[in-house]
Coordinates of C-alpha atoms in Angstrom, one line a residue:
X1 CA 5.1 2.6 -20.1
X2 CA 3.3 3.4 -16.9
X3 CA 5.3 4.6 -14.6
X4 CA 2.8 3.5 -11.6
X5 CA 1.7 -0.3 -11.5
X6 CA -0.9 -1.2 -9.2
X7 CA -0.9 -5.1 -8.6
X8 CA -4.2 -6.7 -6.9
X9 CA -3.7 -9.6 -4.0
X10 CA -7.1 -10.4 -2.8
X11 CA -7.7 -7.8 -0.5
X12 CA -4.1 -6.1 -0.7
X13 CA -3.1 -3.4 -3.5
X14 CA 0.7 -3.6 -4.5
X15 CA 1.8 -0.1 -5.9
X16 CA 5.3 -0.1 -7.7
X17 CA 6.6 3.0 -9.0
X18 CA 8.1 1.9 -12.2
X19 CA 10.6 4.0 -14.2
X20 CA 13.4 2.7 -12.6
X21 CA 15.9 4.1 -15.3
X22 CA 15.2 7.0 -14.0
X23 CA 15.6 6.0 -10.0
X24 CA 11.6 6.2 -9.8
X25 CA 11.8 10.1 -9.4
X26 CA 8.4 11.8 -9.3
X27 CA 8.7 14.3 -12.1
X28 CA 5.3 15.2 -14.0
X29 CA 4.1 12.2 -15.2
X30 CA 4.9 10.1 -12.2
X31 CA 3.1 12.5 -10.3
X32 CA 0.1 12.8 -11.9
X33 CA -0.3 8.5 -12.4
X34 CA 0.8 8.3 -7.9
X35 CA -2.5 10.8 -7.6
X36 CA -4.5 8.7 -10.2
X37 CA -3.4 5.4 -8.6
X38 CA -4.3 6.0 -4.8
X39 CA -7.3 8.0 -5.7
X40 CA -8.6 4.8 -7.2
X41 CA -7.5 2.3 -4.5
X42 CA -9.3 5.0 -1.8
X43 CA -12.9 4.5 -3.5
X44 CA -12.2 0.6 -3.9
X45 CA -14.4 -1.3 -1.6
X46 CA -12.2 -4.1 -1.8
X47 CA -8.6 -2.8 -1.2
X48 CA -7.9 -3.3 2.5
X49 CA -4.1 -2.9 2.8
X50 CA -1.3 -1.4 0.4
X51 CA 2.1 -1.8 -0.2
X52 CA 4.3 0.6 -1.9
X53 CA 7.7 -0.2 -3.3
X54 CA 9.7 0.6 -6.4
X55 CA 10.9 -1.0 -9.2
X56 CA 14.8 -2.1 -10.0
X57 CA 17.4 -0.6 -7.6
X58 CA 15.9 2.5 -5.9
X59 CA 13.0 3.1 -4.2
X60 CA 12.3 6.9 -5.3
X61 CA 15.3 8.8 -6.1
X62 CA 12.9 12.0 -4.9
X63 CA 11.6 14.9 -6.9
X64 CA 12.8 15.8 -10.5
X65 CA 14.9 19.3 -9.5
X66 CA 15.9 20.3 -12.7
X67 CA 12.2 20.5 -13.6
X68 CA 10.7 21.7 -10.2
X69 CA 13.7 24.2 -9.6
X70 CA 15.2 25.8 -12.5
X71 CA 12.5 27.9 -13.6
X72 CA 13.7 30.9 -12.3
X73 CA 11.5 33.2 -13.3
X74 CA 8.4 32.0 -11.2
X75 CA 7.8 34.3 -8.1
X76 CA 7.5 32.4 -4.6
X77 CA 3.8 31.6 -4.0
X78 CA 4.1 30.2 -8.2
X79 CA 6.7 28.2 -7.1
X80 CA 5.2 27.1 -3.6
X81 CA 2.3 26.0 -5.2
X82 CA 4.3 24.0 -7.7
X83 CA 5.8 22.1 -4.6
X84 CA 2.5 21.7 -3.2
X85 CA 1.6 19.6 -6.7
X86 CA 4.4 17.5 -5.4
X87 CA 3.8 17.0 -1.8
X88 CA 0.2 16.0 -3.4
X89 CA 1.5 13.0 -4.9
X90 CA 2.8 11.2 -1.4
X91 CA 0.7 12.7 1.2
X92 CA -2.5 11.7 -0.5
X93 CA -0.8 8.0 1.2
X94 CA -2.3 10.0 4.7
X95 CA -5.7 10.0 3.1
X96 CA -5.9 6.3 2.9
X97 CA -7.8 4.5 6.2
X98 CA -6.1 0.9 5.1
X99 CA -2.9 0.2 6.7
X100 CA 0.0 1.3 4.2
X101 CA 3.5 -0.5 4.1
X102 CA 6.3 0.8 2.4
X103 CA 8.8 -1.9 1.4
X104 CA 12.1 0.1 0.9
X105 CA 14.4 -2.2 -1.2
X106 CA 16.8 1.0 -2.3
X107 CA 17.6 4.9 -1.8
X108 CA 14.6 6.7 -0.5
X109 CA 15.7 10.4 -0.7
X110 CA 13.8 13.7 -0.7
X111 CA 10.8 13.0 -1.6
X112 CA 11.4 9.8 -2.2
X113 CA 11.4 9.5 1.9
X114 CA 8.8 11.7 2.5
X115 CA 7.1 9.0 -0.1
X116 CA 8.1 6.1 2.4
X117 CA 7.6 8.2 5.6
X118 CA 3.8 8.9 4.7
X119 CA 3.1 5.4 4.6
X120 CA 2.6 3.8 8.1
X121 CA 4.7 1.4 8.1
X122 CA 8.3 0.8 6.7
X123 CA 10.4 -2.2 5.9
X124 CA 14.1 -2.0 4.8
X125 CA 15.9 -4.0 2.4
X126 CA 20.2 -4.3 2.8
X127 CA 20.3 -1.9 -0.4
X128 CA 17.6 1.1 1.8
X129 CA 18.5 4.0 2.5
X130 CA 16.8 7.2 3.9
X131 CA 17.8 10.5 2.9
X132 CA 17.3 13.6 4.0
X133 CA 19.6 15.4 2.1
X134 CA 17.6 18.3 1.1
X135 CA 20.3 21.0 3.2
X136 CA 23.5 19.4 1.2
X137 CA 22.4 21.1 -1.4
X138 CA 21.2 24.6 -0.2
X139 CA 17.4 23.5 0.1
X140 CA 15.0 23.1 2.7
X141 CA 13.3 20.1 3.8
X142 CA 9.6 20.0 2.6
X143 CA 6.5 18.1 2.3
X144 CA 6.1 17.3 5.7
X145 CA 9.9 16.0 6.0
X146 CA 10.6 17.8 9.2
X147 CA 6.9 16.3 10.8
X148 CA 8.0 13.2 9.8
X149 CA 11.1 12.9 10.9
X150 CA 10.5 14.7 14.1
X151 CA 7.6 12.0 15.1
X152 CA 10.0 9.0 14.3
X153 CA 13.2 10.4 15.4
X154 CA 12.3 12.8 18.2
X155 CA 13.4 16.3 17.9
X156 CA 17.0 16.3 18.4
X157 CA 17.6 13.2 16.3
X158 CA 15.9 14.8 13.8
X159 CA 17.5 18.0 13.7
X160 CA 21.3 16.5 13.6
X161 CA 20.1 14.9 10.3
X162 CA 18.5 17.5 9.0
X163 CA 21.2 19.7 9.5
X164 CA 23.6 17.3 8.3
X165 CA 21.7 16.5 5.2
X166 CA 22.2 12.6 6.5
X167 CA 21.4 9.2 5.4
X168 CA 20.5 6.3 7.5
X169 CA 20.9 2.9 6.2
X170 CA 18.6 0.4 6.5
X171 CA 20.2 -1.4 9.6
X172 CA 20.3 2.4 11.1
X173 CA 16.3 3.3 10.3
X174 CA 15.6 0.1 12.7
X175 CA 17.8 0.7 15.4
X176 CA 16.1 4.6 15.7
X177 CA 12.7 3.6 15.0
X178 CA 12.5 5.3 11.8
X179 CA 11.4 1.6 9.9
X180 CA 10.0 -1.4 11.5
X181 CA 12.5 -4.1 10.3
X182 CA 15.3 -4.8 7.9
X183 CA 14.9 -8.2 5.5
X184 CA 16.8 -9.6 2.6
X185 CA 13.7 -9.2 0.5
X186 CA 11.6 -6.3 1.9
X187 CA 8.8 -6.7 -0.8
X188 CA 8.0 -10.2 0.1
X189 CA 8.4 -9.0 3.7
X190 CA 5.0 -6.2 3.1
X191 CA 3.3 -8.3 0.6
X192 CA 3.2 -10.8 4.0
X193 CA 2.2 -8.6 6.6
X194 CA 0.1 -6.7 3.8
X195 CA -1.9 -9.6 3.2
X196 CA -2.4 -10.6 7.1
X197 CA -3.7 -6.9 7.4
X198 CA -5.9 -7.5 3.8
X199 CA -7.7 -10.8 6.1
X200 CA -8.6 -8.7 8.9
X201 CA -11.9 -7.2 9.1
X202 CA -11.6 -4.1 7.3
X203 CA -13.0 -1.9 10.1
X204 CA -11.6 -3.2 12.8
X205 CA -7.7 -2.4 11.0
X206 CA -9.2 1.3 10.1
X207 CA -10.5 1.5 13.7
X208 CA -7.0 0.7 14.5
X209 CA -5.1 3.0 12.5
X210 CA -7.5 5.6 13.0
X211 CA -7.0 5.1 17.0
X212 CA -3.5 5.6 16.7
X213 CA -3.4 8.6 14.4
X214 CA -5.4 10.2 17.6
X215 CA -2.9 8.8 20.1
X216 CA 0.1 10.2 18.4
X217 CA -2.0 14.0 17.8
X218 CA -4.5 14.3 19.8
X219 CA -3.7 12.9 23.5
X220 CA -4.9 10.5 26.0
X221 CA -8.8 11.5 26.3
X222 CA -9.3 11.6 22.5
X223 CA -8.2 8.2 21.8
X224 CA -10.2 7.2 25.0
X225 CA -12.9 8.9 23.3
X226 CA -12.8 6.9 20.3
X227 CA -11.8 3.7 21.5
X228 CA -15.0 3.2 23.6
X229 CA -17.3 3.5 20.4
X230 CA -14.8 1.4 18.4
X231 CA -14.6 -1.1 21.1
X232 CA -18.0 -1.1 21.4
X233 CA -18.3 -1.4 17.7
X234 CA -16.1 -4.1 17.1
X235 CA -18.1 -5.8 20.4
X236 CA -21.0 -6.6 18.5
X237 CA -19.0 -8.3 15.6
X238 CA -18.9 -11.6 14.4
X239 CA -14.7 -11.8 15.7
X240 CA -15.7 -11.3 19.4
X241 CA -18.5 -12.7 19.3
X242 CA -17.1 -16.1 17.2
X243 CA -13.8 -16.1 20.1
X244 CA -16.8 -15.8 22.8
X245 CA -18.4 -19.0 21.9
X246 CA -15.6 -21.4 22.5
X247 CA -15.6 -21.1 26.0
X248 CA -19.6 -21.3 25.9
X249 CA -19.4 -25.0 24.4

């Protein structure tokens, strides 16, 4: 059985993570097929949005621990760069210039939100949950939690769940910014808005993306920067230029 299913939808990719007996944890295997799977939609002309979402109850119950931490044996930079073989597996979602949506129908925890947290955009279902439990049981957060959380939550919001190893529930992501909405079916939610995104012209939703990376790193005169060539791009497209010619009749 796969334990990664990627769905076309015209222009929209649909990635489930699919071992759902297990919670969708990312041991070995699921790691391996996540790197496989994006790597492919990144070179795909045709993929112009993605959703991610999980099969059954959870969205990704996180890392497998038992395997990732009870070799103990391994000496620290062994063991780092076995976490780094994890992080791989979600962050390579930050490699993608298509808008990503994460349609969170159950737990996200650990890695599992660091998995929903690298996409841009998040969409609860009653059943979500976002975990950052990593402290409750003696570990540090990793793979970019802290960033995450930090840029969603602001710093002292962040740190208080850190700390506390907390959860918020769906209803509680909204309300702190941390996911964009909360629906009964989260999936068909994304696979919506997914395949708006998928009918836009695929530069002008990479411009866009790209324009508010820059915005939220790089301040105000870099994103000036790079809006006037993508304005001025996008100027001499058939959108614009199609709009233009209505009030020209």
């Amino acid at each position: 059985m796969d334990k990664v299913i990627v769905e076309p939808d015209g222009g929209l990719r649909v990635l489930t993570l699919n071992h759902p007996d297990k919670r969708n944890i990312i041991d070995d295997t699921m790691r391996a097929e996540l790197v496989r799977a994006v790597t492919a939609i990144r070179s795909d002309p045709d993929a112009t949005a993605l959703v991610v979402t999980g099969a059954g109850s959870a969205f990704c119950g996180g890392a497998d621990l038992p395997a990732l931490f009870g070799d103990t044996t391994r000496d620290l930079g062994t063991l780092r760069e076995d976490l780094q073989k994890v992080y791989e597996s979600f962050l390579i979602l930050r490699s993608l210039s298509i808008p990503t949506i994460a349609a969170v129908q159950g737990p996200a925890i650990g890695a599992g939100l660091n998995l929903a947290m690298a996409c841009d955009l998040r969409i609860a279902g009653p059943g979500a949950k976002f975990g950052a439990t990593f402290s409750q049981i003696g570990l540090h957060p990793g793979g970019g939690c802290t960033w995450f959380l930090v840029q969603a939550l602001g710093s002292q919001r962040a740190l208080k769940l850190l700390l506390d190893g907390g959860t918020l529930t769906g209803a509680e992501a909204v309300e702190a910014g941390l996911a964009l909405s909360l629906e009964d079916d989260p999936v068909a939610a994304a696979t919506a808005l997914g395949r708006t995104y998928a009918r836009m012209d695929p530069r002008l939703a990479r411009h866009i993306k790209s324009a508010v990376r820059i915005a939220a790193t790089e301040g105000f005169e870099a994103t000036l920067e790079f809006e006037s060539w993508a304005q001025a791009y996008s100027a001499t497209q058939p959108g614009i230029q199609e709009f233009l010619a209505r009030f020209r009749k």
